[in-house]
PDB file of C-alpha atoms in Angstrom:
ATOM      1  CA  MET A 131      87.353 -77.136 -53.921  1.00  0.00           C
ATOM      2  CA  ASN A 132      86.382 -77.720 -57.526  1.00  0.00           C
ATOM      3  CA  ASP A 133      88.811 -78.348 -60.363  1.00  0.00           C
ATOM      4  CA  GLY A 134      88.450 -74.791 -61.685  1.00  0.00           C
ATOM      5  CA  PHE A 135      89.703 -73.462 -58.612  1.00  0.00           C
ATOM      6  CA  PHE A 136      92.802 -75.721 -58.823  1.00  0.00           C
ATOM      7  CA  ASN A 137      93.132 -74.640 -62.376  1.00  0.00           C
ATOM      8  CA  ILE A 138      93.192 -71.135 -61.604  1.00  0.00           C
ATOM      9  CA  ARG A 139      95.583 -71.692 -58.861  1.00  0.00           C
ATOM     10  CA  TRP A 140      98.113 -73.542 -60.975  1.00  0.00           C
ATOM     11  CA  LEU A 141      97.829 -70.911 -63.547  1.00  0.00           C
ATOM     12  CA  ILE A 142      98.757 -68.237 -60.819  1.00  0.00           C
ATOM     13  CA  LEU A 143     101.755 -70.130 -59.749  1.00  0.00           C
ATOM     14  CA  ALA A 144     102.772 -70.648 -63.407  1.00  0.00           C
ATOM     15  CA  ILE A 145     102.601 -66.925 -63.867  1.00  0.00           C
ATOM     16  CA  GLY A 146     104.628 -66.305 -60.857  1.00  0.00           C
ATOM     17  CA  LEU A 147     107.305 -68.838 -61.901  1.00  0.00           C
ATOM     18  CA  ILE A 148     107.563 -67.147 -65.338  1.00  0.00           C
ATOM     19  CA  GLY A 149     107.813 -63.793 -63.686  1.00  0.00           C
ATOM     20  CA  SER A 150     110.842 -64.944 -61.447  1.00  0.00           C
ATOM     21  CA  LEU A 151     112.542 -66.557 -64.361  1.00  0.00           C
ATOM     22  CA  TRP A 152     112.415 -63.240 -66.042  1.00  0.00           C
ATOM     23  CA  VAL A 153     113.858 -61.227 -62.962  1.00  0.00           C
ATOM     24  CA  SER A 154     116.462 -63.818 -62.601  1.00  0.00           C
ATOM     25  CA  ALA A 155     117.534 -63.205 -66.134  1.00  0.00           C
ATOM     26  CA  ASN A 156     118.309 -59.625 -65.434  1.00  0.00           C
ATOM     27  CA  CYS A 157     120.940 -58.138 -62.851  1.00  0.00           C
ATOM     28  CA  ILE A 158     120.558 -58.695 -59.294  1.00  0.00           C
ATOM     29  CA  LYS A 159     121.997 -55.164 -58.522  1.00  0.00           C
ATOM     30  CA  LYS A 160     119.574 -52.568 -59.195  1.00  0.00           C
ATOM     31  CA  GLU A 161     121.919 -49.792 -60.665  1.00  0.00           C
ATOM     32  CA  PHE A 162     125.458 -49.720 -61.881  1.00  0.00           C
ATOM     33  CA  ILE A 163     127.705 -46.706 -61.754  1.00  0.00           C
ATOM     34  CA  MET A 164     130.576 -46.687 -64.551  1.00  0.00           C
ATOM     35  CA  GLY A 165     133.726 -44.489 -64.053  1.00  0.00           C
ATOM     36  CA  TRP A 166     135.209 -42.832 -66.938  1.00  0.00           C
ATOM     37  CA  ASP A 167     138.124 -40.839 -67.773  1.00  0.00           C
ATOM     38  CA  GLU A 168     136.823 -37.681 -69.788  1.00  0.00           C
ATOM     39  CA  HIS A 169     140.278 -37.183 -71.357  1.00  0.00           C
ATOM     40  CA  SER A 170     140.041 -40.312 -73.598  1.00  0.00           C
ATOM     41  CA  GLU A 171     138.225 -39.052 -76.802  1.00  0.00           C
ATOM     42  CA  PRO A 172     137.362 -41.137 -78.983  1.00  0.00           C
ATOM     43  CA  LEU A 173     136.673 -43.823 -76.403  1.00  0.00           C
ATOM     44  CA  MET A 174     135.260 -42.076 -73.627  1.00  0.00           C
ATOM     45  CA  TYR A 175     134.311 -38.090 -73.494  1.00  0.00           C
ATOM     46  CA  TYR A 176     131.486 -35.951 -73.271  1.00  0.00           C
ATOM     47  CA  ASP A 177     129.376 -34.397 -76.005  1.00  0.00           C
ATOM     48  CA  VAL A 178     126.757 -31.659 -75.781  1.00  0.00           C
ATOM     49  CA  ASN A 179     124.259 -33.362 -77.823  1.00  0.00           C
ATOM     50  CA  GLU A 180     124.963 -37.117 -76.754  1.00  0.00           C
ATOM     51  CA  GLY A 181     126.205 -36.585 -73.297  1.00  0.00           C
ATOM     52  CA  VAL A 182     128.792 -39.411 -71.982  1.00  0.00           C
ATOM     53  CA  THR A 183     129.810 -41.057 -75.025  1.00  0.00           C
ATOM     54  CA  GLY A 184     132.613 -42.471 -77.158  1.00  0.00           C
ATOM     55  CA  LEU A 185     133.270 -46.084 -78.780  1.00  0.00           C
ATOM     56  CA  ASP A 186     133.643 -47.835 -75.540  1.00  0.00           C
ATOM     57  CA  ILE A 187     130.928 -45.902 -73.881  1.00  0.00           C
ATOM     58  CA  LYS A 188     128.634 -46.848 -76.613  1.00  0.00           C
ATOM     59  CA  PHE A 189     129.546 -50.453 -76.477  1.00  0.00           C
ATOM     60  CA  VAL A 190     129.038 -50.681 -72.638  1.00  0.00           C
ATOM     61  CA  LYS A 191     125.609 -48.743 -73.074  1.00  0.00           C
ATOM     62  CA  GLU A 192     124.578 -51.421 -75.729  1.00  0.00           C
ATOM     63  CA  VAL A 193     125.396 -54.290 -73.446  1.00  0.00           C
ATOM     64  CA  PHE A 194     123.507 -52.791 -70.486  1.00  0.00           C
ATOM     65  CA  ARG A 195     120.701 -52.122 -72.824  1.00  0.00           C
ATOM     66  CA  GLN A 196     120.498 -55.554 -73.996  1.00  0.00           C
ATOM     67  CA  ALA A 197     120.870 -56.922 -70.513  1.00  0.00           C
ATOM     68  CA  LYS A 198     117.970 -54.712 -69.125  1.00  0.00           C
ATOM     69  CA  CYS A 199     120.045 -53.402 -66.358  1.00  0.00           C
ATOM     70  CA  GLN A 200     120.440 -49.706 -65.340  1.00  0.00           C
ATOM     71  CA  LEU A 201     123.656 -47.799 -65.870  1.00  0.00           C
ATOM     72  CA  THR A 202     124.760 -44.370 -64.875  1.00  0.00           C
ATOM     73  CA  PHE A 203     128.062 -42.594 -65.131  1.00  0.00           C
ATOM     74  CA  LYS A 204     130.630 -40.827 -62.807  1.00  0.00           C
ATOM     75  CA  SER A 205     133.568 -38.906 -64.322  1.00  0.00           C
ATOM     76  CA  ARG A 206     136.795 -39.353 -62.548  1.00  0.00           C
ATOM     77  CA  PRO A 207     140.704 -39.466 -63.322  1.00  0.00           C
ATOM     78  CA  TRP A 208     141.634 -43.046 -64.230  1.00  0.00           C
ATOM     79  CA  ASN A 209     143.640 -43.707 -60.983  1.00  0.00           C
ATOM     80  CA  ARG A 210     140.634 -42.286 -58.956  1.00  0.00           C
ATOM     81  CA  VAL A 211     138.305 -44.703 -60.986  1.00  0.00           C
ATOM     82  CA  LEU A 212     140.468 -47.642 -60.065  1.00  0.00           C
ATOM     83  CA  TYR A 213     140.438 -46.507 -56.415  1.00  0.00           C
ATOM     84  CA  GLU A 214     136.678 -46.356 -56.107  1.00  0.00           C
ATOM     85  CA  ILE A 215     136.110 -49.551 -57.739  1.00  0.00           C
ATOM     86  CA  LYS A 216     138.510 -51.161 -55.263  1.00  0.00           C
ATOM     87  CA  GLN A 217     136.235 -49.528 -52.590  1.00  0.00           C
ATOM     88  CA  GLY A 218     133.097 -50.281 -54.408  1.00  0.00           C
ATOM     89  CA  SER A 219     131.661 -46.740 -54.846  1.00  0.00           C
ATOM     90  CA  ILE A 220     132.236 -47.152 -58.586  1.00  0.00           C
ATOM     91  CA  ASP A 221     131.035 -50.457 -60.041  1.00  0.00           C
ATOM     92  CA  LEU A 222     132.811 -50.818 -63.438  1.00  0.00           C
ATOM     93  CA  THR A 223     134.917 -49.358 -65.980  1.00  0.00           C
ATOM     94  CA  ALA A 224     136.046 -50.052 -69.517  1.00  0.00           C
ATOM     95  CA  ALA A 225     139.613 -50.292 -71.293  1.00  0.00           C
ATOM     96  CA  SER A 226     141.279 -52.098 -68.616  1.00  0.00           C
ATOM     97  CA  SER A 227     144.287 -54.483 -69.193  1.00  0.00           C
ATOM     98  CA  TRP A 228     144.882 -57.494 -67.397  1.00  0.00           C
ATOM     99  CA  VAL A 229     146.703 -56.675 -64.063  1.00  0.00           C
ATOM    100  CA  THR A 230     147.328 -59.204 -61.612  1.00  0.00           C
ATOM    101  CA  GLU A 231     146.859 -56.842 -58.591  1.00  0.00           C
ATOM    102  CA  ARG A 232     143.478 -55.404 -60.116  1.00  0.00           C
ATOM    103  CA  SER A 233     141.943 -58.853 -60.309  1.00  0.00           C
ATOM    104  CA  GLN A 234     142.330 -59.046 -56.610  1.00  0.00           C
ATOM    105  CA  TYR A 235     139.409 -56.304 -56.283  1.00  0.00           C
ATOM    106  CA  ALA A 236     137.839 -56.642 -59.551  1.00  0.00           C
ATOM    107  CA  TYR A 237     136.206 -59.312 -61.722  1.00  0.00           C
ATOM    108  CA  TYR A 238     137.322 -59.248 -65.324  1.00  0.00           C
ATOM    109  CA  SER A 239     134.885 -59.454 -68.301  1.00  0.00           C
ATOM    110  CA  GLU A 240     135.316 -61.188 -71.314  1.00  0.00           C
ATOM    111  CA  GLU A 241     137.895 -59.534 -73.414  1.00  0.00           C
ATOM    112  CA  TYR A 242     135.953 -57.012 -75.737  1.00  0.00           C
ATOM    113  CA  ARG A 243     138.576 -55.452 -77.859  1.00  0.00           C
ATOM    114  CA  TRP A 244     142.208 -55.183 -78.669  1.00  0.00           C
ATOM    115  CA  GLU A 245     144.443 -52.057 -77.960  1.00  0.00           C
ATOM    116  CA  GLN A 246     147.003 -51.784 -80.863  1.00  0.00           C
ATOM    117  CA  MET A 247     150.065 -49.618 -80.025  1.00  0.00           C
ATOM    118  CA  ARG A 248     151.614 -48.350 -83.330  1.00  0.00           C
ATOM    119  CA  ILE A 249     153.699 -45.600 -84.419  1.00  0.00           C
ATOM    120  CA  ALA A 250     152.635 -42.764 -86.591  1.00  0.00           C
ATOM    121  CA  VAL A 251     155.323 -41.427 -89.072  1.00  0.00           C
ATOM    122  CA  ARG A 252     155.135 -38.918 -91.789  1.00  0.00           C
ATOM    123  CA  LYS A 253     153.669 -39.645 -95.077  1.00  0.00           C
ATOM    124  CA  GLY A 254     156.253 -41.895 -97.304  1.00  0.00           C
ATOM    125  CA  GLU A 255     158.673 -42.477 -94.520  1.00  0.00           C
ATOM    126  CA  VAL A 256     157.856 -45.879 -93.401  1.00  0.00           C
ATOM    127  CA  ARG A 257     160.929 -47.267 -95.183  1.00  0.00           C
ATOM    128  CA  ARG A 258     163.111 -44.701 -93.615  1.00  0.00           C
ATOM    129  CA  TRP A 259     162.570 -46.422 -90.375  1.00  0.00           C
ATOM    130  CA  PRO A 260     163.008 -50.158 -91.030  1.00  0.00           C
ATOM    131  CA  LEU A 261     162.254 -51.302 -87.524  1.00  0.00           C
ATOM    132  CA  ASN A 262     162.766 -55.007 -86.581  1.00  0.00           C
ATOM    133  CA  HIS A 263     162.980 -54.236 -82.688  1.00  0.00           C
ATOM    134  CA  LEU A 264     162.195 -51.019 -81.019  1.00  0.00           C
ATOM    135  CA  SER A 265     165.615 -50.608 -79.796  1.00  0.00           C
ATOM    136  CA  ASP A 266     166.651 -49.917 -83.491  1.00  0.00           C
ATOM    137  CA  ILE A 267     165.676 -46.456 -82.915  1.00  0.00           C
ATOM    138  CA  ALA A 268     169.102 -45.733 -81.556  1.00  0.00           C
ATOM    139  CA  SER A 269     170.863 -46.686 -84.785  1.00  0.00           C
ATOM    140  CA  LEU A 270     168.362 -44.927 -86.854  1.00  0.00           C
ATOM    141  CA  ASP A 271     168.269 -41.994 -84.578  1.00  0.00           C
ATOM    142  CA  MET A 272     164.840 -41.912 -84.568  1.00  0.00           C
ATOM    143  CA  ARG A 273     162.801 -39.574 -82.133  1.00  0.00           C
ATOM    144  CA  LEU A 274     159.527 -40.949 -80.510  1.00  0.00           C
ATOM    145  CA  THR A 275     157.036 -39.074 -78.675  1.00  0.00           C
ATOM    146  CA  GLY A 276     154.420 -40.519 -76.322  1.00  0.00           C
ATOM    147  CA  LEU A 277     152.012 -39.735 -73.685  1.00  0.00           C
ATOM    148  CA  LEU A 278     153.368 -39.598 -70.030  1.00  0.00           C
ATOM    149  CA  GLY A 279     152.162 -42.424 -67.889  1.00  0.00           C
ATOM    150  CA  ALA A 280     150.980 -44.592 -70.620  1.00  0.00           C
ATOM    151  CA  TRP A 281     152.166 -48.071 -70.968  1.00  0.00           C
ATOM    152  CA  TYR A 282     153.460 -48.983 -74.285  1.00  0.00           C
ATOM    153  CA  GLY A 283     154.675 -52.451 -73.502  1.00  0.00           C
ATOM    154  CA  SER A 284     157.632 -53.991 -71.832  1.00  0.00           C
ATOM    155  CA  GLU A 285     160.130 -53.269 -74.702  1.00  0.00           C
ATOM    156  CA  PHE A 286     159.195 -49.677 -74.893  1.00  0.00           C
ATOM    157  CA  ALA A 287     159.579 -49.463 -70.878  1.00  0.00           C
ATOM    158  CA  LEU A 288     163.167 -50.931 -71.062  1.00  0.00           C
ATOM    159  CA  LEU A 289     164.248 -48.220 -73.457  1.00  0.00           C
ATOM    160  CA  ASP A 290     162.547 -45.469 -71.303  1.00  0.00           C
ATOM    161  CA  ASN A 291     164.534 -46.743 -68.467  1.00  0.00           C
ATOM    162  CA  ASN A 292     167.873 -46.856 -70.361  1.00  0.00           C
ATOM    163  CA  PRO A 293     170.000 -43.810 -70.582  1.00  0.00           C
ATOM    164  CA  LYS A 294     170.861 -44.648 -74.053  1.00  0.00           C
ATOM    165  CA  TYR A 295     167.590 -43.694 -75.436  1.00  0.00           C
ATOM    166  CA  LYS A 296     166.745 -40.720 -73.107  1.00  0.00           C
ATOM    167  CA  HIS A 297     167.450 -38.121 -75.906  1.00  0.00           C
ATOM    168  CA  LEU A 298     165.087 -40.184 -78.310  1.00  0.00           C
ATOM    169  CA  LEU A 299     162.142 -40.354 -76.124  1.00  0.00           C
ATOM    170  CA  THR A 300     159.876 -37.343 -75.124  1.00  0.00           C
ATOM    171  CA  LEU A 301     156.810 -38.190 -72.989  1.00  0.00           C
ATOM    172  CA  ASP A 302     154.483 -35.666 -72.000  1.00  0.00           C
ATOM    173  CA  PRO A 303     150.772 -35.156 -71.194  1.00  0.00           C
ATOM    174  CA  ASP A 304     150.258 -32.882 -74.445  1.00  0.00           C
ATOM    175  CA  MET A 305     148.548 -35.758 -76.454  1.00  0.00           C
ATOM    176  CA  ASP A 306     146.733 -33.462 -78.611  1.00  0.00           C
ATOM    177  CA  LYS A 307     149.999 -31.826 -79.839  1.00  0.00           C
ATOM    178  CA  HIS A 308     152.060 -34.915 -80.758  1.00  0.00           C
ATOM    179  CA  LEU A 309     150.759 -35.020 -84.255  1.00  0.00           C
ATOM    180  CA  ALA A 310     151.495 -31.542 -84.898  1.00  0.00           C
ATOM    181  CA  ARG A 311     154.867 -31.891 -83.861  1.00  0.00           C
ATOM    182  CA  LEU A 312     155.493 -34.845 -86.145  1.00  0.00           C
ATOM    183  CA  VAL A 313     154.156 -32.916 -89.122  1.00  0.00           C
ATOM    184  CA  ASN A 314     156.465 -29.962 -88.254  1.00  0.00           C
ATOM    185  CA  ARG A 315     159.446 -32.525 -87.738  1.00  0.00           C
ATOM    186  CA  ARG A 316     160.000 -32.008 -84.264  1.00  0.00           C
ATOM    187  CA  THR A 317     159.677 -35.697 -83.820  1.00  0.00           C
ATOM    188  CA  ASP A 318     159.873 -38.616 -86.204  1.00  0.00           C
ATOM    189  CA  GLY A 319     157.121 -40.800 -84.506  1.00  0.00           C
ATOM    190  CA  VAL A 320     154.133 -40.726 -82.497  1.00  0.00           C
ATOM    191  CA  VAL A 321     153.410 -43.876 -80.359  1.00  0.00           C
ATOM    192  CA  ASN A 322     149.808 -44.354 -79.182  1.00  0.00           C
ATOM    193  CA  ASP A 323     146.886 -46.543 -79.537  1.00  0.00           C
ATOM    194  CA  VAL A 324     145.666 -46.905 -83.392  1.00  0.00           C
ATOM    195  CA  ILE A 325     142.285 -45.923 -82.367  1.00  0.00           C
ATOM    196  CA  PHE A 326     143.582 -42.455 -80.973  1.00  0.00           C
ATOM    197  CA  LEU A 327     146.018 -42.135 -83.891  1.00  0.00           C
ATOM    198  CA  LYS A 328     143.291 -42.371 -86.665  1.00  0.00           C
ATOM    199  CA  HIS A 329     140.924 -40.351 -84.964  1.00  0.00           C
ATOM    200  CA  HIS A 330     142.959 -37.584 -84.096  1.00  0.00           C
ATOM    201  CA  MET A 331     144.864 -37.950 -87.734  1.00  0.00           C
ATOM    202  CA  LYS A 332     141.129 -36.973 -89.009  1.00  0.00           C
ATOM    203  CA  LYS A 333     140.238 -34.447 -86.513  1.00  0.00           C
ATOM    204  CA  THR A 334     143.301 -32.332 -86.868  1.00  0.00           C
ATOM    205  CA  GLY A 335     143.336 -32.593 -90.683  1.00  0.00           C
ATOM    206  CA  VAL A 336     146.664 -34.468 -90.971  1.00  0.00           C
ATOM    207  CA  ALA A 337     145.254 -38.014 -92.293  1.00  0.00           C
ATOM    208  CA  ASP A 338     147.011 -37.285 -95.663  1.00  0.00           C
ATOM    209  CA  LEU A 339     150.198 -36.307 -94.158  1.00  0.00           C
ATOM    210  CA  VAL A 340     150.613 -39.267 -91.796  1.00  0.00           C
ATOM    211  CA  ASP A 341     151.056 -42.997 -92.211  1.00  0.00           C
ATOM    212  CA  ILE A 342     150.668 -45.776 -89.586  1.00  0.00           C
ATOM    213  CA  HIS A 343     154.037 -47.769 -89.234  1.00  0.00           C
ATOM    214  CA  PRO A 344     153.504 -51.451 -89.348  1.00  0.00           C
ATOM    215  CA  TYR A 345     155.676 -52.207 -86.672  1.00  0.00           C
ATOM    216  CA  LYS A 346     153.897 -53.513 -83.425  1.00  0.00           C
ATOM    217  CA  VAL A 347     154.993 -51.612 -80.232  1.00  0.00           C
ATOM    218  CA  HIS A 348     152.507 -53.532 -78.284  1.00  0.00           C
ATOM    219  CA  ASP A 349     149.176 -55.330 -78.663  1.00  0.00           C
ATOM    220  CA  ASN A 350     147.014 -55.827 -75.563  1.00  0.00           C
ATOM    221  CA  PRO A 351     143.483 -57.075 -74.825  1.00  0.00           C
ATOM    222  CA  LEU A 352     141.147 -54.928 -73.096  1.00  0.00           C
ATOM    223  CA  PHE A 353     138.317 -55.714 -70.316  1.00  0.00           C
ATOM    224  CA  ILE A 354     135.689 -54.464 -68.535  1.00  0.00           C
ATOM    225  CA  ILE A 355     136.289 -54.662 -65.001  1.00  0.00           C
ATOM    226  CA  PHE A 356     133.730 -55.092 -62.276  1.00  0.00           C
ATOM    227  CA  SER A 357     134.210 -54.036 -58.358  1.00  0.00           C
ATOM    228  CA  ARG A 358     134.401 -57.338 -56.137  1.00  0.00           C
ATOM    229  CA  ALA A 359     132.942 -55.013 -53.539  1.00  0.00           C
ATOM    230  CA  SER A 360     129.618 -53.998 -55.089  1.00  0.00           C
ATOM    231  CA  VAL A 361     128.947 -56.280 -57.907  1.00  0.00           C
ATOM    232  CA  PRO A 362     127.371 -59.812 -57.474  1.00  0.00           C
ATOM    233  CA  ALA A 363     129.521 -62.515 -59.213  1.00  0.00           C
ATOM    234  CA  ALA A 364     126.248 -63.712 -60.898  1.00  0.00           C
ATOM    235  CA  ASP A 365     125.680 -60.259 -62.428  1.00  0.00           C
ATOM    236  CA  VAL A 366     129.426 -60.499 -64.040  1.00  0.00           C
ATOM    237  CA  GLU A 367     128.514 -63.856 -65.301  1.00  0.00           C
ATOM    238  CA  TYR A 368     125.203 -62.775 -66.917  1.00  0.00           C
ATOM    239  CA  LEU A 369     126.753 -59.606 -68.480  1.00  0.00           C
ATOM    240  CA  ASN A 370     129.619 -61.610 -69.819  1.00  0.00           C
ATOM    241  CA  LYS A 371     126.946 -63.632 -71.897  1.00  0.00           C
ATOM    242  CA  ILE A 372     125.643 -60.201 -73.033  1.00  0.00           C
ATOM    243  CA  ILE A 373     129.044 -59.015 -74.136  1.00  0.00           C
ATOM    244  CA  GLN A 374     129.693 -62.292 -76.072  1.00  0.00           C
ATOM    245  CA  GLN A 375     126.396 -61.616 -78.033  1.00  0.00           C
ATOM    246  CA  ALA A 376     127.405 -57.788 -78.664  1.00  0.00           C
ATOM    247  CA  LYS A 377     130.389 -58.561 -80.116  1.00  0.00           C
ATOM    248  CA  GLN A 378     128.838 -60.655 -82.789  1.00  0.00           C
ATOM    249  CA  MET A 379     126.494 -57.666 -83.748  1.00  0.00           C
ATOM    250  CA  ASP A 380     126.945 -55.435 -86.762  1.00  0.00           C
ATOM    251  CA  PHE A 381     126.716 -52.366 -84.120  1.00  0.00           C
ATOM    252  CA  TYR A 382     130.053 -53.755 -82.490  1.00  0.00           C
ATOM    253  CA  HIS A 383     131.872 -54.050 -85.956  1.00  0.00           C
ATOM    254  CA  ALA A 384     130.809 -50.653 -87.017  1.00  0.00           C
ATOM    255  CA  LEU A 385     132.149 -49.321 -83.683  1.00  0.00           C
ATOM    256  CA  TYR A 386     135.762 -50.766 -83.841  1.00  0.00           C
ATOM    257  CA  ASP A 387     136.565 -52.538 -87.361  1.00  0.00           C
ATOM    258  CA  GLN A 388     137.512 -48.851 -89.188  1.00  0.00           C
ATOM    259  CA  TYR A 389     140.429 -48.616 -86.599  1.00  0.00           C
ATOM    260  CA  THR A 390     142.058 -52.123 -86.405  1.00  0.00           C
ATOM    261  CA  VAL A 391     145.117 -52.816 -88.356  1.00  0.00           C
ATOM    262  CA  PRO A 392     146.240 -56.264 -89.919  1.00  0.00           C
ATOM    263  CA  GLY A 393     148.067 -58.917 -87.909  1.00  0.00           C
ATOM    264  CA  THR A 394     146.800 -58.037 -84.379  1.00  0.00           C
ATOM    265  CA  ARG A 395     149.199 -60.173 -81.891  1.00  0.00           C
ATOM    266  CA  LYS A 396     146.996 -62.226 -79.645  1.00  0.00           C
ATOM    267  CA  VAL A 397     148.311 -62.865 -76.027  1.00  0.00           C
ATOM    268  CA  THR A 398     147.083 -64.451 -73.018  1.00  0.00           C
ATOM    269  CA  GLN A 399     145.867 -62.822 -69.836  1.00  0.00           C
ATOM    270  CA  GLU A 400     149.091 -63.877 -68.298  1.00  0.00           C
ATOM    271  CA  GLN A 401     151.346 -62.686 -70.858  1.00  0.00           C
ATOM    272  CA  ALA A 402     149.598 -59.318 -70.930  1.00  0.00           C
ATOM    273  CA  PRO A 403     151.573 -56.631 -69.121  1.00  0.00           C
ATOM    274  CA  LEU A 404     150.580 -54.045 -66.680  1.00  0.00           C
ATOM    275  CA  GLU A 405     148.647 -51.284 -68.250  1.00  0.00           C
ATOM    276  CA  HIS A 406     146.237 -48.315 -68.048  1.00  0.00           C
TER     277      HIS A 406
END
């Protein structure tokens, strides 16, 4: 065999090695299914022009675009999404808080954003409600409205379980009507994530009639979770690196910065309570 043959052989081997390195830099899993709850505008929802979209959907899409991994979507109620992640028929979802039980069947990504629970009050009434503790609503006779089934932190949960506060707390599923009740003086405050509050204040045309109270009801880190039953750990490690990169992009800040509030309280995974 001549030297030319050996050179060609080594060239073929080198091309094969480069190709294998390229493949290993992408996901092992051929296709990922993301579960999403369609009643989560502006985070996750369906638009007739954009399809499945929303702030968190756009972020996850960008992560998978950069990772060059295939992503499809399956709409389910939140509890069903979690069940299917446990079973492995759904591979991932976003907007998940740290839950010890959940970590038994799901891998957690890098933290990708913070949920910030605040209280919307009528314009000019922040000083009327000088809250040092959430329990101050009793002495202030302050009525609060929130979403049934949502987690607003351990302090709120204690009040919700205390008969002393029952007449001041209204929890129901009619999230779209909460701000209207506030403006119409049928409640004194609406508790929810700042992203939801600011979006719906603008959407319902009450942005000039409502303020966000500075009291921190609850701050909570959010993660993307991946099914241990269907997603290789190596893929989670790879996607985590992409998440870290994506958080440094202008795209990321354009998505989320408009909704943040000053002084977000950082907590560790161990401190973060059970949540949606």
